[in-house]
Tab-separated table of N, CA and C in Angstrom:
chain	number	residue	atom	x	y	z
A	52	UNK	N	76.034	-40.978	188.202
A	52	UNK	CA	76.465	-40.342	189.442
A	52	UNK	C	77.630	-41.035	190.097
A	53	UNK	N	78.703	-40.413	190.170
A	53	UNK	CA	79.896	-41.098	190.500
A	53	UNK	C	79.806	-41.495	192.052
A	54	UNK	N	79.223	-40.588	192.890
A	54	UNK	CA	79.121	-40.898	194.280
A	54	UNK	C	77.744	-40.845	194.737
A	55	UNK	N	76.984	-41.966	194.791
A	55	UNK	CA	75.616	-42.167	195.248
A	55	UNK	C	75.685	-41.662	196.530
A	56	UNK	N	74.624	-40.969	196.937
A	56	UNK	CA	74.527	-40.206	198.222
A	56	UNK	C	73.165	-40.734	199.025
A	57	UNK	N	73.122	-41.212	200.159
A	57	UNK	CA	71.884	-41.476	200.831
A	57	UNK	C	71.439	-40.398	201.615
A	58	UNK	N	70.342	-40.106	201.680
A	58	UNK	CA	69.899	-38.854	202.317
A	58	UNK	C	68.446	-38.660	202.650
A	59	UNK	N	67.829	-37.879	201.880
A	59	UNK	CA	66.318	-37.480	202.126
A	59	UNK	C	65.353	-38.787	202.037
A	60	UNK	N	65.771	-39.804	201.189
A	60	UNK	CA	64.733	-40.963	201.010
A	60	UNK	C	65.589	-42.001	200.586
A	61	UNK	N	65.485	-43.167	201.357
A	61	UNK	CA	66.282	-44.254	201.051
A	61	UNK	C	65.376	-45.474	201.225
A	62	UNK	N	65.873	-46.674	200.491
A	62	UNK	CA	64.973	-47.785	200.619
A	62	UNK	C	66.171	-48.869	200.772
A	63	UNK	N	65.922	-49.879	201.494
A	63	UNK	CA	67.052	-50.729	201.780
A	63	UNK	C	66.519	-52.097	202.303
A	64	UNK	N	67.131	-53.157	202.018
A	64	UNK	CA	66.914	-54.441	202.732
A	64	UNK	C	67.283	-54.350	204.143
A	65	UNK	N	66.488	-54.950	204.926
A	65	UNK	CA	66.619	-54.914	206.381
A	65	UNK	C	67.924	-55.877	206.751
A	66	UNK	N	68.896	-55.106	207.048
A	66	UNK	CA	70.251	-55.738	207.425
A	66	UNK	C	70.621	-55.544	208.908
A	67	UNK	N	69.668	-54.909	209.576
A	67	UNK	CA	69.924	-54.551	210.969
A	67	UNK	C	68.470	-54.485	211.791
A	68	UNK	N	68.623	-54.496	213.154
A	68	UNK	CA	67.299	-54.372	213.970
A	68	UNK	C	67.036	-53.116	214.420
A	69	UNK	N	68.285	-52.236	214.683
A	69	UNK	CA	68.097	-51.005	215.299
A	69	UNK	C	69.242	-50.024	214.787
A	70	UNK	N	69.064	-48.768	215.015
A	70	UNK	CA	70.130	-47.782	214.889
A	70	UNK	C	70.636	-47.415	216.065
A	71	UNK	N	71.858	-47.585	216.639
A	71	UNK	CA	72.270	-47.276	217.955
A	71	UNK	C	72.034	-45.727	218.207
A	72	UNK	N	71.778	-45.518	219.308
A	72	UNK	CA	71.383	-43.947	219.645
A	72	UNK	C	72.633	-43.173	219.631
A	73	UNK	N	73.818	-43.511	219.610
A	73	UNK	CA	74.886	-42.610	219.517
A	73	UNK	C	75.185	-42.213	218.019
A	74	UNK	N	74.299	-42.616	217.068
A	74	UNK	CA	74.486	-42.428	215.689
A	74	UNK	C	73.676	-41.147	215.251
A	75	UNK	N	74.167	-40.001	214.800
A	75	UNK	CA	73.479	-38.848	214.260
A	75	UNK	C	73.174	-38.921	212.841
A	76	UNK	N	73.969	-39.704	212.229
A	76	UNK	CA	73.884	-39.659	210.704
A	76	UNK	C	73.319	-41.115	210.248
A	77	UNK	N	71.953	-41.172	210.512
A	77	UNK	CA	71.417	-42.636	210.275
A	77	UNK	C	71.555	-42.997	208.802
A	78	UNK	N	71.396	-42.099	207.758
A	78	UNK	CA	71.455	-42.533	206.485
A	78	UNK	C	72.804	-43.239	206.199
A	79	UNK	N	73.843	-42.540	206.542
A	79	UNK	CA	75.271	-42.980	206.585
A	79	UNK	C	75.469	-44.313	207.167
A	80	UNK	N	74.790	-44.544	208.336
A	80	UNK	CA	74.922	-45.725	209.148
A	80	UNK	C	74.422	-46.849	208.358
A	81	UNK	N	73.136	-46.588	207.823
A	81	UNK	CA	72.558	-47.572	207.033
A	81	UNK	C	73.311	-47.904	205.882
A	82	UNK	N	73.952	-47.064	205.138
A	82	UNK	CA	74.912	-47.195	204.058
A	82	UNK	C	76.012	-48.062	204.455
A	83	UNK	N	76.707	-47.693	205.457
A	83	UNK	CA	77.756	-48.583	206.085
A	83	UNK	C	77.256	-50.060	206.179
A	84	UNK	N	76.147	-50.252	206.873
A	84	UNK	CA	75.779	-51.759	207.060
A	84	UNK	C	75.182	-52.374	205.825
A	85	UNK	N	74.737	-51.674	204.870
A	85	UNK	CA	74.303	-52.322	203.549
A	85	UNK	C	75.609	-52.778	202.898
A	86	UNK	N	76.489	-52.066	202.617
A	86	UNK	CA	77.924	-52.244	202.186
A	86	UNK	C	78.595	-53.507	202.994
A	87	UNK	N	78.543	-53.337	204.254
A	87	UNK	CA	79.126	-54.387	205.155
A	87	UNK	C	78.620	-55.813	204.868
A	88	UNK	N	77.298	-55.735	204.565
A	88	UNK	CA	76.583	-57.093	204.182
A	88	UNK	C	76.594	-57.550	202.742
A	89	UNK	N	77.436	-56.844	202.119
A	89	UNK	CA	77.741	-57.353	200.557
A	89	UNK	C	76.724	-56.848	199.611
A	90	UNK	N	75.999	-55.745	200.019
A	90	UNK	CA	75.119	-55.205	199.073
A	90	UNK	C	75.632	-53.916	198.559
A	91	UNK	N	74.916	-53.293	197.513
A	91	UNK	CA	75.588	-51.972	196.879
A	91	UNK	C	74.566	-50.838	197.192
A	92	UNK	N	75.070	-49.781	196.981
A	92	UNK	CA	74.299	-48.409	197.070
A	92	UNK	C	73.948	-48.151	195.723
A	93	UNK	N	72.770	-48.034	195.377
A	93	UNK	CA	72.285	-47.578	194.063
A	93	UNK	C	71.569	-46.326	193.974
A	94	UNK	N	71.781	-45.380	192.961
A	94	UNK	CA	71.177	-44.238	192.752
A	94	UNK	C	69.956	-44.405	191.965
A	95	UNK	N	68.903	-43.886	192.155
A	95	UNK	CA	67.609	-43.943	191.377
A	95	UNK	C	67.316	-42.472	190.842
A	96	UNK	N	67.813	-42.468	189.655
A	96	UNK	CA	67.744	-40.969	188.959
A	96	UNK	C	66.398	-40.576	188.701
A	97	UNK	N	65.342	-41.490	188.553
A	97	UNK	CA	63.964	-40.869	188.325
A	97	UNK	C	63.179	-40.680	189.668
A	98	UNK	N	63.824	-40.906	190.804
A	98	UNK	CA	63.024	-40.650	191.932
A	98	UNK	C	62.924	-39.181	192.256
A	99	UNK	N	61.706	-38.734	192.588
A	99	UNK	CA	61.510	-37.401	192.970
A	99	UNK	C	61.295	-37.337	194.376
A	100	UNK	N	62.024	-36.382	194.977
A	100	UNK	CA	61.797	-36.153	196.640
A	100	UNK	C	61.659	-34.651	196.611
A	101	UNK	N	60.617	-34.291	197.353
A	101	UNK	CA	60.336	-32.677	197.609
A	101	UNK	C	61.025	-32.531	198.984
A	102	UNK	N	61.830	-31.578	199.210
A	102	UNK	CA	62.570	-31.376	200.294
A	102	UNK	C	62.926	-29.765	200.521
A	103	UNK	N	63.214	-29.316	201.743
A	103	UNK	CA	63.534	-28.010	201.712
A	103	UNK	C	65.016	-27.957	202.404
A	104	UNK	N	65.801	-27.256	202.353
A	104	UNK	CA	67.210	-27.005	202.971
A	104	UNK	C	67.254	-25.847	203.636
A	105	UNK	N	68.391	-25.596	204.366
A	105	UNK	CA	68.571	-24.336	205.092
A	105	UNK	C	68.507	-23.158	204.177
A	106	UNK	N	67.874	-22.007	204.668
A	106	UNK	CA	67.778	-20.822	203.912
A	106	UNK	C	68.672	-19.688	204.347
A	107	UNK	N	69.348	-19.957	205.281
A	107	UNK	CA	70.234	-18.893	205.876
A	107	UNK	C	71.723	-19.472	206.103
A	108	UNK	N	72.732	-18.563	205.939
A	108	UNK	CA	74.202	-19.185	206.060
A	108	UNK	C	74.327	-19.866	207.393
A	109	UNK	N	73.724	-19.247	208.602
A	109	UNK	CA	74.056	-19.926	209.788
A	109	UNK	C	73.433	-21.283	209.857
A	110	UNK	N	72.171	-21.393	209.318
A	110	UNK	CA	71.576	-22.843	209.240
A	110	UNK	C	72.333	-23.783	208.353
A	111	UNK	N	72.868	-23.086	207.232
A	111	UNK	CA	73.691	-23.959	206.256
A	111	UNK	C	74.849	-24.500	207.050
A	112	UNK	N	75.667	-23.630	207.677
A	112	UNK	CA	76.926	-24.010	208.350
A	112	UNK	C	76.382	-24.982	209.588
A	113	UNK	N	75.446	-24.744	210.244
A	113	UNK	CA	74.964	-25.583	211.471
A	113	UNK	C	74.772	-27.076	210.797
A	114	UNK	N	74.035	-27.155	209.800
A	114	UNK	CA	73.711	-28.449	209.165
A	114	UNK	C	75.128	-29.169	208.698
A	115	UNK	N	75.794	-28.421	207.837
A	115	UNK	CA	76.954	-29.047	207.391
A	115	UNK	C	78.063	-29.398	208.569
A	116	UNK	N	78.119	-28.572	209.491
A	116	UNK	CA	79.033	-28.861	210.655
A	116	UNK	C	78.393	-30.222	211.292
A	117	UNK	N	77.274	-30.377	211.584
A	117	UNK	CA	76.649	-31.535	212.260
A	117	UNK	C	76.835	-32.731	211.424
A	118	UNK	N	76.547	-32.617	209.992
A	118	UNK	CA	76.828	-33.735	209.149
A	118	UNK	C	78.310	-34.137	209.181
A	119	UNK	N	79.222	-33.302	209.095
A	119	UNK	CA	80.617	-33.651	208.889
A	119	UNK	C	81.176	-34.314	210.166
A	120	UNK	N	80.661	-33.877	211.381
A	120	UNK	CA	81.098	-34.287	212.590
A	120	UNK	C	80.377	-35.839	212.761
A	121	UNK	N	79.260	-36.001	212.441
A	121	UNK	CA	78.625	-37.325	212.380
A	121	UNK	C	79.331	-38.234	211.431
A	122	UNK	N	79.751	-37.904	210.286
A	122	UNK	CA	80.502	-38.661	209.329
A	122	UNK	C	81.807	-38.965	209.985
A	123	UNK	N	82.482	-38.130	210.515
A	123	UNK	CA	83.736	-38.494	211.200
A	123	UNK	C	83.599	-39.475	212.194
A	124	UNK	N	82.520	-39.192	213.016
A	124	UNK	CA	82.260	-40.320	214.203
A	124	UNK	C	82.049	-41.674	213.706
A	125	UNK	N	81.220	-41.681	212.479
A	125	UNK	CA	81.064	-42.852	212.029
A	125	UNK	C	82.231	-43.621	211.291
A	126	UNK	N	83.197	-42.802	210.819
A	126	UNK	CA	84.584	-43.397	210.413
A	126	UNK	C	85.388	-43.861	211.631
A	127	UNK	N	85.404	-42.891	212.668
A	127	UNK	CA	86.242	-43.309	213.843
A	127	UNK	C	85.741	-44.518	214.536
A	128	UNK	N	84.373	-44.622	214.782
A	128	UNK	CA	83.870	-45.844	215.629
A	128	UNK	C	83.627	-47.043	214.757
A	129	UNK	N	83.085	-46.888	213.425
A	129	UNK	CA	82.780	-48.191	212.620
A	129	UNK	C	83.665	-48.275	211.454
A	130	UNK	N	84.618	-47.474	211.407
A	130	UNK	CA	85.514	-47.552	210.170
A	130	UNK	C	85.087	-47.443	208.745
A	131	UNK	N	83.880	-46.789	208.653
A	131	UNK	CA	83.251	-46.536	207.540
A	131	UNK	C	83.307	-45.054	207.025
A	132	UNK	N	83.837	-44.871	205.785
A	132	UNK	CA	84.094	-43.370	205.429
A	132	UNK	C	82.912	-43.238	204.171
A	133	UNK	N	82.039	-42.355	204.572
A	133	UNK	CA	80.993	-42.033	203.409
A	133	UNK	C	81.886	-41.377	202.359
A	134	UNK	N	81.255	-41.465	201.029
A	134	UNK	CA	82.009	-40.957	199.751
A	134	UNK	C	82.523	-39.481	199.766
A	135	UNK	N	81.499	-38.622	200.544
A	135	UNK	CA	81.798	-37.311	200.634
A	135	UNK	C	82.969	-36.926	201.486
A	136	UNK	N	83.413	-37.886	202.238
A	136	UNK	CA	84.568	-37.630	203.352
A	136	UNK	C	85.857	-37.855	202.654
A	137	UNK	N	85.740	-38.477	201.450
A	137	UNK	CA	86.867	-38.863	200.793
A	137	UNK	C	87.628	-37.519	199.913
A	138	UNK	N	88.371	-36.796	200.548
A	138	UNK	CA	88.713	-35.507	200.208
A	138	UNK	C	89.350	-35.626	198.729
A	139	UNK	N	90.134	-36.443	198.409
A	139	UNK	CA	90.810	-36.560	197.042
A	139	UNK	C	89.722	-36.751	195.953
A	140	UNK	N	88.916	-37.518	196.299
A	140	UNK	CA	87.817	-37.920	195.240
A	140	UNK	C	87.051	-36.686	195.097
A	141	UNK	N	86.657	-36.073	196.178
A	141	UNK	CA	85.716	-34.992	196.085
A	141	UNK	C	86.457	-33.893	195.279
A	142	UNK	N	87.745	-33.625	195.641
A	142	UNK	CA	88.492	-32.619	195.034
A	142	UNK	C	88.571	-32.806	193.530
A	143	UNK	N	88.849	-34.071	193.137
A	143	UNK	CA	88.809	-34.459	191.649
A	143	UNK	C	87.640	-34.226	190.984
A	144	UNK	N	86.460	-34.575	191.606
A	144	UNK	CA	85.146	-34.375	190.908
A	144	UNK	C	84.896	-32.731	190.853
A	145	UNK	N	85.299	-31.941	191.962
A	145	UNK	CA	85.085	-30.654	191.935
A	145	UNK	C	85.890	-29.997	190.843
A	146	UNK	N	87.128	-30.363	190.819
A	146	UNK	CA	87.965	-29.856	189.727
A	146	UNK	C	87.524	-30.080	188.421
A	147	UNK	N	86.957	-31.235	188.086
A	147	UNK	CA	86.461	-31.490	186.707
A	147	UNK	C	85.211	-30.716	186.480
A	148	UNK	N	84.336	-30.484	187.520
A	148	UNK	CA	83.151	-29.545	187.348
A	148	UNK	C	83.550	-28.181	186.964
A	149	UNK	N	84.544	-27.727	187.746
A	149	UNK	CA	85.002	-26.238	187.699
A	149	UNK	C	85.640	-26.093	186.143
A	150	UNK	N	86.540	-27.332	185.786
A	150	UNK	CA	87.122	-27.095	184.500
A	150	UNK	C	86.059	-27.251	183.447
A	151	UNK	N	84.810	-27.770	183.670
A	151	UNK	CA	83.871	-27.741	182.655
A	151	UNK	C	83.241	-26.373	182.698
A	152	UNK	N	83.107	-25.803	183.659
A	152	UNK	CA	82.601	-24.441	183.670
A	152	UNK	C	83.633	-23.388	183.015
A	153	UNK	N	84.958	-23.618	183.206
A	153	UNK	CA	85.843	-22.792	182.495
A	153	UNK	C	85.895	-23.094	181.087
A	154	UNK	N	85.737	-24.255	180.573
A	154	UNK	CA	85.565	-24.425	179.077
A	154	UNK	C	84.317	-24.027	178.658
A	155	UNK	N	83.170	-23.978	179.254
A	155	UNK	CA	82.001	-23.433	178.786
A	155	UNK	C	82.080	-21.949	178.601
A	156	UNK	N	82.691	-21.290	179.689
A	156	UNK	CA	82.962	-19.812	179.652
A	156	UNK	C	83.897	-19.390	178.480
A	157	UNK	N	84.951	-20.268	178.164
A	157	UNK	CA	85.647	-19.978	177.061
A	157	UNK	C	84.944	-19.926	175.738
A	158	UNK	N	84.227	-21.068	175.498
A	158	UNK	CA	83.245	-21.251	174.322
A	158	UNK	C	82.388	-19.989	174.267
A	159	UNK	N	81.665	-19.685	175.265
A	159	UNK	CA	80.798	-18.518	175.298
A	159	UNK	C	81.608	-17.259	174.971
A	160	UNK	N	82.771	-17.102	175.566
A	160	UNK	CA	83.548	-15.909	175.017
A	160	UNK	C	83.914	-15.906	173.533
A	161	UNK	N	84.242	-17.068	173.028
A	161	UNK	CA	84.557	-17.058	171.651
A	161	UNK	C	83.429	-16.929	170.831
A	162	UNK	N	82.210	-17.354	171.139
A	162	UNK	CA	81.067	-17.052	170.523
A	162	UNK	C	80.735	-15.541	170.468
A	163	UNK	N	80.863	-14.914	171.770
A	163	UNK	CA	80.632	-13.647	171.889
A	163	UNK	C	81.528	-12.776	170.974
A	164	UNK	N	82.880	-13.287	170.847
A	164	UNK	CA	83.699	-12.557	169.763
A	164	UNK	C	83.243	-12.628	168.503
A	165	UNK	N	82.711	-13.920	168.149
A	165	UNK	CA	82.483	-14.101	166.792
A	165	UNK	C	81.265	-13.330	166.461
A	166	UNK	N	80.261	-13.144	167.337
A	166	UNK	CA	79.042	-12.294	167.074
A	166	UNK	C	79.482	-10.842	167.040
A	167	UNK	N	80.325	-10.458	167.970
A	167	UNK	CA	80.796	-9.025	167.793
A	167	UNK	C	81.465	-8.749	166.583
A	168	UNK	N	82.161	-9.617	166.000
A	168	UNK	CA	83.028	-9.449	164.731
A	168	UNK	C	81.974	-9.347	163.588
A	169	UNK	N	80.971	-10.271	163.686
A	169	UNK	CA	79.932	-10.188	162.680
A	169	UNK	C	79.124	-9.129	162.634
A	170	UNK	N	78.874	-8.519	163.872
A	170	UNK	CA	78.067	-7.235	163.923
A	170	UNK	C	78.829	-6.120	163.405
A	171	UNK	N	80.178	-6.103	163.638
A	171	UNK	CA	81.224	-5.023	163.045
A	171	UNK	C	80.971	-5.084	161.580
A	172	UNK	N	81.073	-6.430	161.071
A	172	UNK	CA	81.083	-6.321	159.559
A	172	UNK	C	79.756	-6.004	159.017
A	173	UNK	N	78.744	-6.396	159.631
A	173	UNK	CA	77.325	-6.029	159.289
A	173	UNK	C	77.121	-4.525	159.292
A	174	UNK	N	77.718	-3.849	160.370
A	174	UNK	CA	77.592	-2.393	160.342
A	174	UNK	C	78.482	-1.804	159.177
A	175	UNK	N	79.545	-2.330	159.049
A	175	UNK	CA	80.305	-1.881	157.805
A	175	UNK	C	79.581	-2.069	156.411
A	176	UNK	N	79.040	-3.290	156.287
A	176	UNK	CA	78.192	-3.370	155.101
A	176	UNK	C	77.053	-2.477	154.970
A	177	UNK	N	76.407	-2.076	156.029
A	177	UNK	CA	75.248	-1.149	156.099
A	177	UNK	C	75.709	0.373	155.911
A	178	UNK	N	76.710	0.635	156.865
A	178	UNK	CA	76.917	2.091	156.915
A	178	UNK	C	78.073	2.472	155.847
A	179	UNK	N	78.974	1.839	155.551
A	179	UNK	CA	80.026	2.161	154.664
A	179	UNK	C	79.600	1.683	153.298
A	180	UNK	N	79.431	0.327	153.119
A	180	UNK	CA	79.282	-0.259	151.683
A	180	UNK	C	77.817	0.132	151.239
A	181	UNK	N	76.957	0.526	152.118
A	181	UNK	CA	75.511	0.675	151.783
A	181	UNK	C	74.961	-0.692	151.014
A	182	UNK	N	75.449	-1.665	151.505
A	182	UNK	CA	74.846	-3.040	151.069
A	182	UNK	C	73.901	-3.609	152.028
A	183	UNK	N	72.648	-3.630	151.614
A	183	UNK	CA	71.509	-4.258	152.257
A	183	UNK	C	71.422	-5.714	152.272
A	184	UNK	N	72.224	-6.447	151.649
A	184	UNK	CA	72.239	-7.876	151.565
A	184	UNK	C	70.784	-8.473	151.025
A	185	UNK	N	70.303	-7.733	149.979
A	185	UNK	CA	68.973	-8.181	149.513
A	185	UNK	C	69.442	-9.405	148.552
A	186	UNK	N	70.516	-9.568	147.999
A	186	UNK	CA	70.928	-10.762	147.338
A	186	UNK	C	72.182	-11.066	148.142
A	187	UNK	N	71.938	-12.210	148.966
A	187	UNK	CA	73.149	-12.509	149.999
A	187	UNK	C	74.043	-13.553	149.433
A	188	UNK	N	75.370	-13.597	149.974
A	188	UNK	CA	76.212	-14.571	149.892
A	188	UNK	C	75.801	-15.701	150.652
A	189	UNK	N	75.392	-16.814	150.177
A	189	UNK	CA	74.836	-17.929	150.886
A	189	UNK	C	75.763	-18.570	151.859
A	190	UNK	N	75.424	-18.953	153.086
A	190	UNK	CA	76.176	-19.783	154.116
A	190	UNK	C	75.848	-21.234	153.725
A	191	UNK	N	76.781	-21.745	152.881
A	191	UNK	CA	76.479	-23.108	152.280
A	191	UNK	C	76.288	-24.216	153.261
A	192	UNK	N	77.144	-24.145	154.287
A	192	UNK	CA	76.977	-25.130	155.463
A	192	UNK	C	75.817	-25.125	156.149
A	193	UNK	N	75.115	-24.048	156.157
A	193	UNK	CA	73.722	-23.931	156.644
A	193	UNK	C	72.757	-24.663	155.985
A	194	UNK	N	72.965	-24.901	154.666
A	194	UNK	CA	71.968	-25.487	153.813
A	194	UNK	C	72.241	-26.982	153.662
A	195	UNK	N	72.002	-27.772	154.732
A	195	UNK	CA	72.243	-29.247	154.524
A	195	UNK	C	70.841	-29.858	154.224
A	196	UNK	N	71.022	-31.149	153.990
A	196	UNK	CA	69.930	-32.128	153.673
A	196	UNK	C	69.202	-32.283	154.873
A	197	UNK	N	68.313	-31.548	155.246
A	197	UNK	CA	67.515	-31.499	156.582
A	197	UNK	C	66.881	-32.945	156.710
A	198	UNK	N	66.286	-33.575	155.618
A	198	UNK	CA	65.746	-34.755	155.921
A	198	UNK	C	66.751	-35.941	156.376
A	199	UNK	N	68.040	-35.937	155.583
A	199	UNK	CA	68.862	-36.934	156.074
A	199	UNK	C	69.251	-36.862	157.565
A	200	UNK	N	69.495	-35.589	157.941
A	200	UNK	CA	69.881	-35.143	159.286
A	200	UNK	C	68.713	-35.737	160.222
A	201	UNK	N	67.516	-35.419	159.830
A	201	UNK	CA	66.426	-35.681	160.770
A	201	UNK	C	66.281	-37.252	160.840
A	202	UNK	N	66.471	-37.959	159.858
A	202	UNK	CA	66.474	-39.529	159.951
A	202	UNK	C	67.570	-39.982	160.937
A	203	UNK	N	68.626	-39.262	160.992
A	203	UNK	CA	69.607	-39.751	162.075
A	203	UNK	C	69.019	-39.733	163.504
A	204	UNK	N	68.296	-38.850	163.680
A	204	UNK	CA	67.722	-38.570	165.110
A	204	UNK	C	66.491	-39.261	165.461
A	205	UNK	N	65.738	-39.607	164.422
A	205	UNK	CA	64.304	-40.216	164.721
A	205	UNK	C	64.549	-41.645	165.095
A	206	UNK	N	63.574	-42.050	165.829
A	206	UNK	CA	63.620	-43.408	166.421
A	206	UNK	C	62.784	-44.249	165.389
A	207	UNK	N	63.295	-45.392	165.138
A	207	UNK	CA	62.792	-46.262	164.287
A	207	UNK	C	61.155	-46.629	164.665
A	208	UNK	N	60.312	-46.545	163.588
A	208	UNK	CA	58.965	-46.798	163.981
A	208	UNK	C	58.630	-48.323	164.087
A	209	UNK	N	57.657	-48.758	164.868
A	209	UNK	CA	57.508	-50.069	165.155
A	209	UNK	C	56.347	-50.626	164.248
């Protein structure tokens, strides 16, 4: 995870006595204090948190508006910018994600073209050539040494 985010569940060393009453984004404030005290923010990929989010567009906008205003206030008053407010960084990550989707769609399109071409050829064999492929032309690259491939992916036994 390139940008660890604090939010629904956090654990931290006690580096403060209280959260000021003017702070709406308490997790971001804790993040700022943790980093200010020389500690780091870590992401726990195995952690499981059950939570719900907004289920309507107005509630989504209300929540995101409140969060952004709170992050801007934190940056203005305390000089700390949470990672998601760094627009260039977020834009770069978003672009990379979109580019990954474009590449996936391109590969899926090419696979669909190959499948369509194979079906046209199969139809031609069946309808025109009357070839049922009872004796077929083998796809040699499909017939690999399965045992050696399997050994590559097996974990060594103890």
